[in-house]
Coordinates of C-alpha atoms in Angstrom, one line a residue:
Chain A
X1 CA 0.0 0.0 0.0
X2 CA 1.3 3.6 -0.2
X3 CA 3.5 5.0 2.2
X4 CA 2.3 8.0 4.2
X5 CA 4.4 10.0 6.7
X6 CA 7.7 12.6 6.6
X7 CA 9.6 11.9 4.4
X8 CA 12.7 12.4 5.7
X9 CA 16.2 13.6 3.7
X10 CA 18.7 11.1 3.6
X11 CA 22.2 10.8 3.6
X12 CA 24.6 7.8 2.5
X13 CA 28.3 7.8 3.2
X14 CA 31.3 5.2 2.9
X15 CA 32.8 4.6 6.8
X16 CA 35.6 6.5 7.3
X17 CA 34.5 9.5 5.4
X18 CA 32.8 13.1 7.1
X19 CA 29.4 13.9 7.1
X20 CA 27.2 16.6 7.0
X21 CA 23.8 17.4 7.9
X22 CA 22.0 20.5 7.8
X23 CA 18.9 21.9 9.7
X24 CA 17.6 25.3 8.4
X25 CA 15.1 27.2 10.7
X26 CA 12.6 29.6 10.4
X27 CA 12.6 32.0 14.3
X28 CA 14.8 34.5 14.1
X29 CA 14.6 34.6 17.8
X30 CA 15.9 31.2 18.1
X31 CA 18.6 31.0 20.8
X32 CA 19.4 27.7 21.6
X33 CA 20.1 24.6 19.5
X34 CA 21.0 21.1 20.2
X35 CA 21.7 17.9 17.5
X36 CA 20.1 14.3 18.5
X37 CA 20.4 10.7 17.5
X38 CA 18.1 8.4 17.4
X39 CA 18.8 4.9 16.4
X40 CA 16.4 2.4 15.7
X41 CA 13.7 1.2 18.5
X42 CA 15.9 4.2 20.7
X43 CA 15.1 7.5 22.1
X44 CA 17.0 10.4 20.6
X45 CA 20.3 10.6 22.1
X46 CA 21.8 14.4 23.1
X47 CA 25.4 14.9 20.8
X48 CA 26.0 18.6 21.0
X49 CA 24.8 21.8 21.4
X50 CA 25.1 25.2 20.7
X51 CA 23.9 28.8 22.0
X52 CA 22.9 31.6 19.4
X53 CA 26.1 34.0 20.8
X54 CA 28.3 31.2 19.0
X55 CA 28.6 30.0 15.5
X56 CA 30.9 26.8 16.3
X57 CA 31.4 24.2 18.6
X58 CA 33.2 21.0 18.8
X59 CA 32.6 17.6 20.4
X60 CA 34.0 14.7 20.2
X61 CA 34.5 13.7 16.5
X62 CA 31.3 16.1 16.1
X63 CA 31.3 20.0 15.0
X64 CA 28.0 22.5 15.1
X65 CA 27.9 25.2 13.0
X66 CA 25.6 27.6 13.4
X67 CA 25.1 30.5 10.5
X68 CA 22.8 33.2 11.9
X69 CA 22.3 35.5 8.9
X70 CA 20.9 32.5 6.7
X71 CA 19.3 30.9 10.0
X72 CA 21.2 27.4 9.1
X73 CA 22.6 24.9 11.2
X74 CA 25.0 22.0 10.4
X75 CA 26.4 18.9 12.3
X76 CA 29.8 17.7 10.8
X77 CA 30.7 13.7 11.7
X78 CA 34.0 13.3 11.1
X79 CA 35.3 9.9 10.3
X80 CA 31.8 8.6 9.9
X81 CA 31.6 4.9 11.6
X82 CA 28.6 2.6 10.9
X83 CA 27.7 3.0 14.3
X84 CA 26.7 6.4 13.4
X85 CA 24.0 5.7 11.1
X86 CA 20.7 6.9 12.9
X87 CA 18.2 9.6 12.4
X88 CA 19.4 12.8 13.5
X89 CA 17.6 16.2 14.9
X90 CA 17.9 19.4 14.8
X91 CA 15.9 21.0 17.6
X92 CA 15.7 24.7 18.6
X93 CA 14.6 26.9 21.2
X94 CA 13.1 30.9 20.6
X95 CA 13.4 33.0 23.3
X96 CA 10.3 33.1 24.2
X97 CA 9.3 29.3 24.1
X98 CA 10.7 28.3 27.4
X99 CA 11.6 24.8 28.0
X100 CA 9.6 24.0 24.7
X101 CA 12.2 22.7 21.8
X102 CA 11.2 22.7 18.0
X103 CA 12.3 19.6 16.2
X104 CA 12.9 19.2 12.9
X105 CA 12.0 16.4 10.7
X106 CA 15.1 14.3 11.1
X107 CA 17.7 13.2 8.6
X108 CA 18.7 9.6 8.3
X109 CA 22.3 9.0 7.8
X110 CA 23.0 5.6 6.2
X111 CA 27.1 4.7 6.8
X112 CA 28.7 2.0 4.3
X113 CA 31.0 -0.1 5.8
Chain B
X1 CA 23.1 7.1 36.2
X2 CA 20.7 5.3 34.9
X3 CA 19.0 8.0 32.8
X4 CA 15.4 8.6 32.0
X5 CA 13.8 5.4 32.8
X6 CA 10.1 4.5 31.3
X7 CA 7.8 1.5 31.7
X8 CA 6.6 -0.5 29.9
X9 CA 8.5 -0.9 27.0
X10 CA 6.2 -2.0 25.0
X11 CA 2.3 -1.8 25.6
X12 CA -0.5 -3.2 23.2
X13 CA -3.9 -2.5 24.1
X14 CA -7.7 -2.9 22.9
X15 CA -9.3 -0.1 21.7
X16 CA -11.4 1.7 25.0
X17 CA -8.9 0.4 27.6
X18 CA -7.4 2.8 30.0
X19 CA -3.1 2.5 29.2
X20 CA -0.9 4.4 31.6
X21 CA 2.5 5.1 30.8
X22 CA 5.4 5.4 33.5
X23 CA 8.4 7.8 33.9
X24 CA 11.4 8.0 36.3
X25 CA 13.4 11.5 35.2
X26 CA 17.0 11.5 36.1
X27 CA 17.6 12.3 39.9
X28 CA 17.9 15.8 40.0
X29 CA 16.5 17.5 37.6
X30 CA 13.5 19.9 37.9
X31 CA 12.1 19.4 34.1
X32 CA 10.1 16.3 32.4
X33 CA 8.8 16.4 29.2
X34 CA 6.3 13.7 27.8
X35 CA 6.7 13.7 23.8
X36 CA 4.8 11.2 21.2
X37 CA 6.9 10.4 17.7
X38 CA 4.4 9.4 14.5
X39 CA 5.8 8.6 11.0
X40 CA 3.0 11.3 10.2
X41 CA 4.0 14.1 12.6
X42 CA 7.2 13.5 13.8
X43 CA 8.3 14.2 17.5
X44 CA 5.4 16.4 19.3
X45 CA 5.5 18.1 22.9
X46 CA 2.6 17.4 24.6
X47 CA 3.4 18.7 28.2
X48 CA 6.3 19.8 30.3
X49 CA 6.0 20.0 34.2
X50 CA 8.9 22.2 36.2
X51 CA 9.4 21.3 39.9
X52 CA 6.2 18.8 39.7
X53 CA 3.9 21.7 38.2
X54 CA 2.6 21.3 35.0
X55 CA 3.8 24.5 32.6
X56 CA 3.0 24.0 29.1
X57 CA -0.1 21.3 28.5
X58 CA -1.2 23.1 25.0
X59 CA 0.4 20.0 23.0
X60 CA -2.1 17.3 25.1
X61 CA -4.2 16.2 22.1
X62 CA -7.7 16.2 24.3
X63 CA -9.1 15.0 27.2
X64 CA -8.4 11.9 26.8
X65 CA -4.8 12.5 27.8
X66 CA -3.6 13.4 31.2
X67 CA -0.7 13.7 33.0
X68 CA 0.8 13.9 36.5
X69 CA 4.2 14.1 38.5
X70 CA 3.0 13.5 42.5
X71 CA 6.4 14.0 42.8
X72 CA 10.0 14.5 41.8
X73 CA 11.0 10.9 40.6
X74 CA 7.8 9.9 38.9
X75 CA 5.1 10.9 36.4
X76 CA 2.6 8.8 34.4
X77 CA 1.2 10.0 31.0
X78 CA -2.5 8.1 31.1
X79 CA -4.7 7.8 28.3
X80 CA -9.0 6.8 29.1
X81 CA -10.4 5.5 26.6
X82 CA -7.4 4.8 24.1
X83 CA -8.1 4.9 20.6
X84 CA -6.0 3.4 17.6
X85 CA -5.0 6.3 16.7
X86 CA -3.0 7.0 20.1
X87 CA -0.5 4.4 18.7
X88 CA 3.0 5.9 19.0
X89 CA 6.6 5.4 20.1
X90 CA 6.1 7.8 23.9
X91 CA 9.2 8.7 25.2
X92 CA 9.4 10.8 28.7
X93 CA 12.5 13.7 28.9
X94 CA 14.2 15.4 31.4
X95 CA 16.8 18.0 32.4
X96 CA 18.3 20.0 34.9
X97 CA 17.5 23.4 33.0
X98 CA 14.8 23.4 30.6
X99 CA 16.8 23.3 27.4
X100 CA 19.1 20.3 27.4
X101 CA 17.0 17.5 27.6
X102 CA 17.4 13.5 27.8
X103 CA 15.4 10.9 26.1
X104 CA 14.3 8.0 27.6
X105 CA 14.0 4.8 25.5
X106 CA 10.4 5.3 25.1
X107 CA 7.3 3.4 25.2
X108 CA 5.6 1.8 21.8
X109 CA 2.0 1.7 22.4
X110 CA -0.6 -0.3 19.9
X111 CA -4.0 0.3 20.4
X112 CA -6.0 -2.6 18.6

């Protein structure tokens, strides 16, 4: 039967190499942003996140980016394992919306061993 | 720490049963968050409490949801009567300040 739901951008990579994901949002008065991943029959995991008075941040083997002026955000997987293939969120918070994040759809990222 | 712990796991139900669904937030921290993730809409908010208080309760879908935290370390999402369309993946949050927040592993509810 047909498929109904989000359909949700995709992403394949070969192990080893980086990946990136990107998240565009829409409130200007966004202030807070954070990157999840959720594998399969899991809850989304926290990675990293970021506050609107930077535009970079680094993890572990993870970077945010965060681009104000276009209102675009970007999560950057370096050496991409195939343990990393998931779904992953964006999610935001205005600065009004207390407590309440905005997700976005959700990416899958598909890793090739 | 054990994280965000929710029970049960998995729940299948008829349709007109009462299903309650159990959260244990992370010692510690002052906000829980009960979301519901559809193919069709994605991951939704339907209520936040801060300190045991409910805050935000504008994402409950009707009265056929509530919710309640009698105390720090435990809240229950219930649903009376449950209808097939309440079938979701349910997953409970918390956090120590209301903007980084942790996932439980969720709940998968059927309602037959």
């Amino acid at each position: 039967g047909e498929s109904v739901g989000l359909h949700l951008p995709t992403l394949s990579v070969q192990e080893g190499d980086n990946s990136i994901i990107n998240c565009a949002y829409s409130n200007s008065a966004s202030d807070y942003f954070i990157w999840y991943k959720q594998e399969s029959g899991k809850g989304p995991q926290f990675i990293i996140d970021i506050r609107s008075n930077m535009d970079k941040r680094q993890g572990q083997r993870v970077t945010v980016l965060l681009n104000k002026t276009v209102k675009h955000l970007s999560l950057q997987i370096a050496a991409t394992q195939p343990g990393d293939s998931a779904v992953y969120f964006c999610a935001g918070k205005g600065g009004t919306s207390y407590g309440k994040l905005t997700f976005g759809q959700g990416t899958i990222l598909t890793v090739h061993p | 720490d054990a994280g965000v712990i929710q029970s049960p796991r998995h729940e299948v139900t008829e349709m007109g049963q009462e299903v309650t669904l159990r959260c244990k937030p992370i010692s510690g921290h002052d906000y829980l968050f009960w979301y519901r993730q559809t193919m069709m809409r994605g991951l939704e908010l339907l209520i936040y409490f801060n300190n045991n208080v409910p805050i935000d309760d504008s994402g409950m879908p009707e009265d056929r949801f509530s919710a309640k935290m009698p105390n720090a370390s435990f809240s229950t999402l219930k649903i009376q009567p449950s209808e097939p369309r309440d079938s979701a993946v349910y997953f409970c949050a918390s956090s120590l300040v209301p903007d980084t927040q942790y996932f439980g592993p969720g709940t998968r509810l059927t309602v037959l």
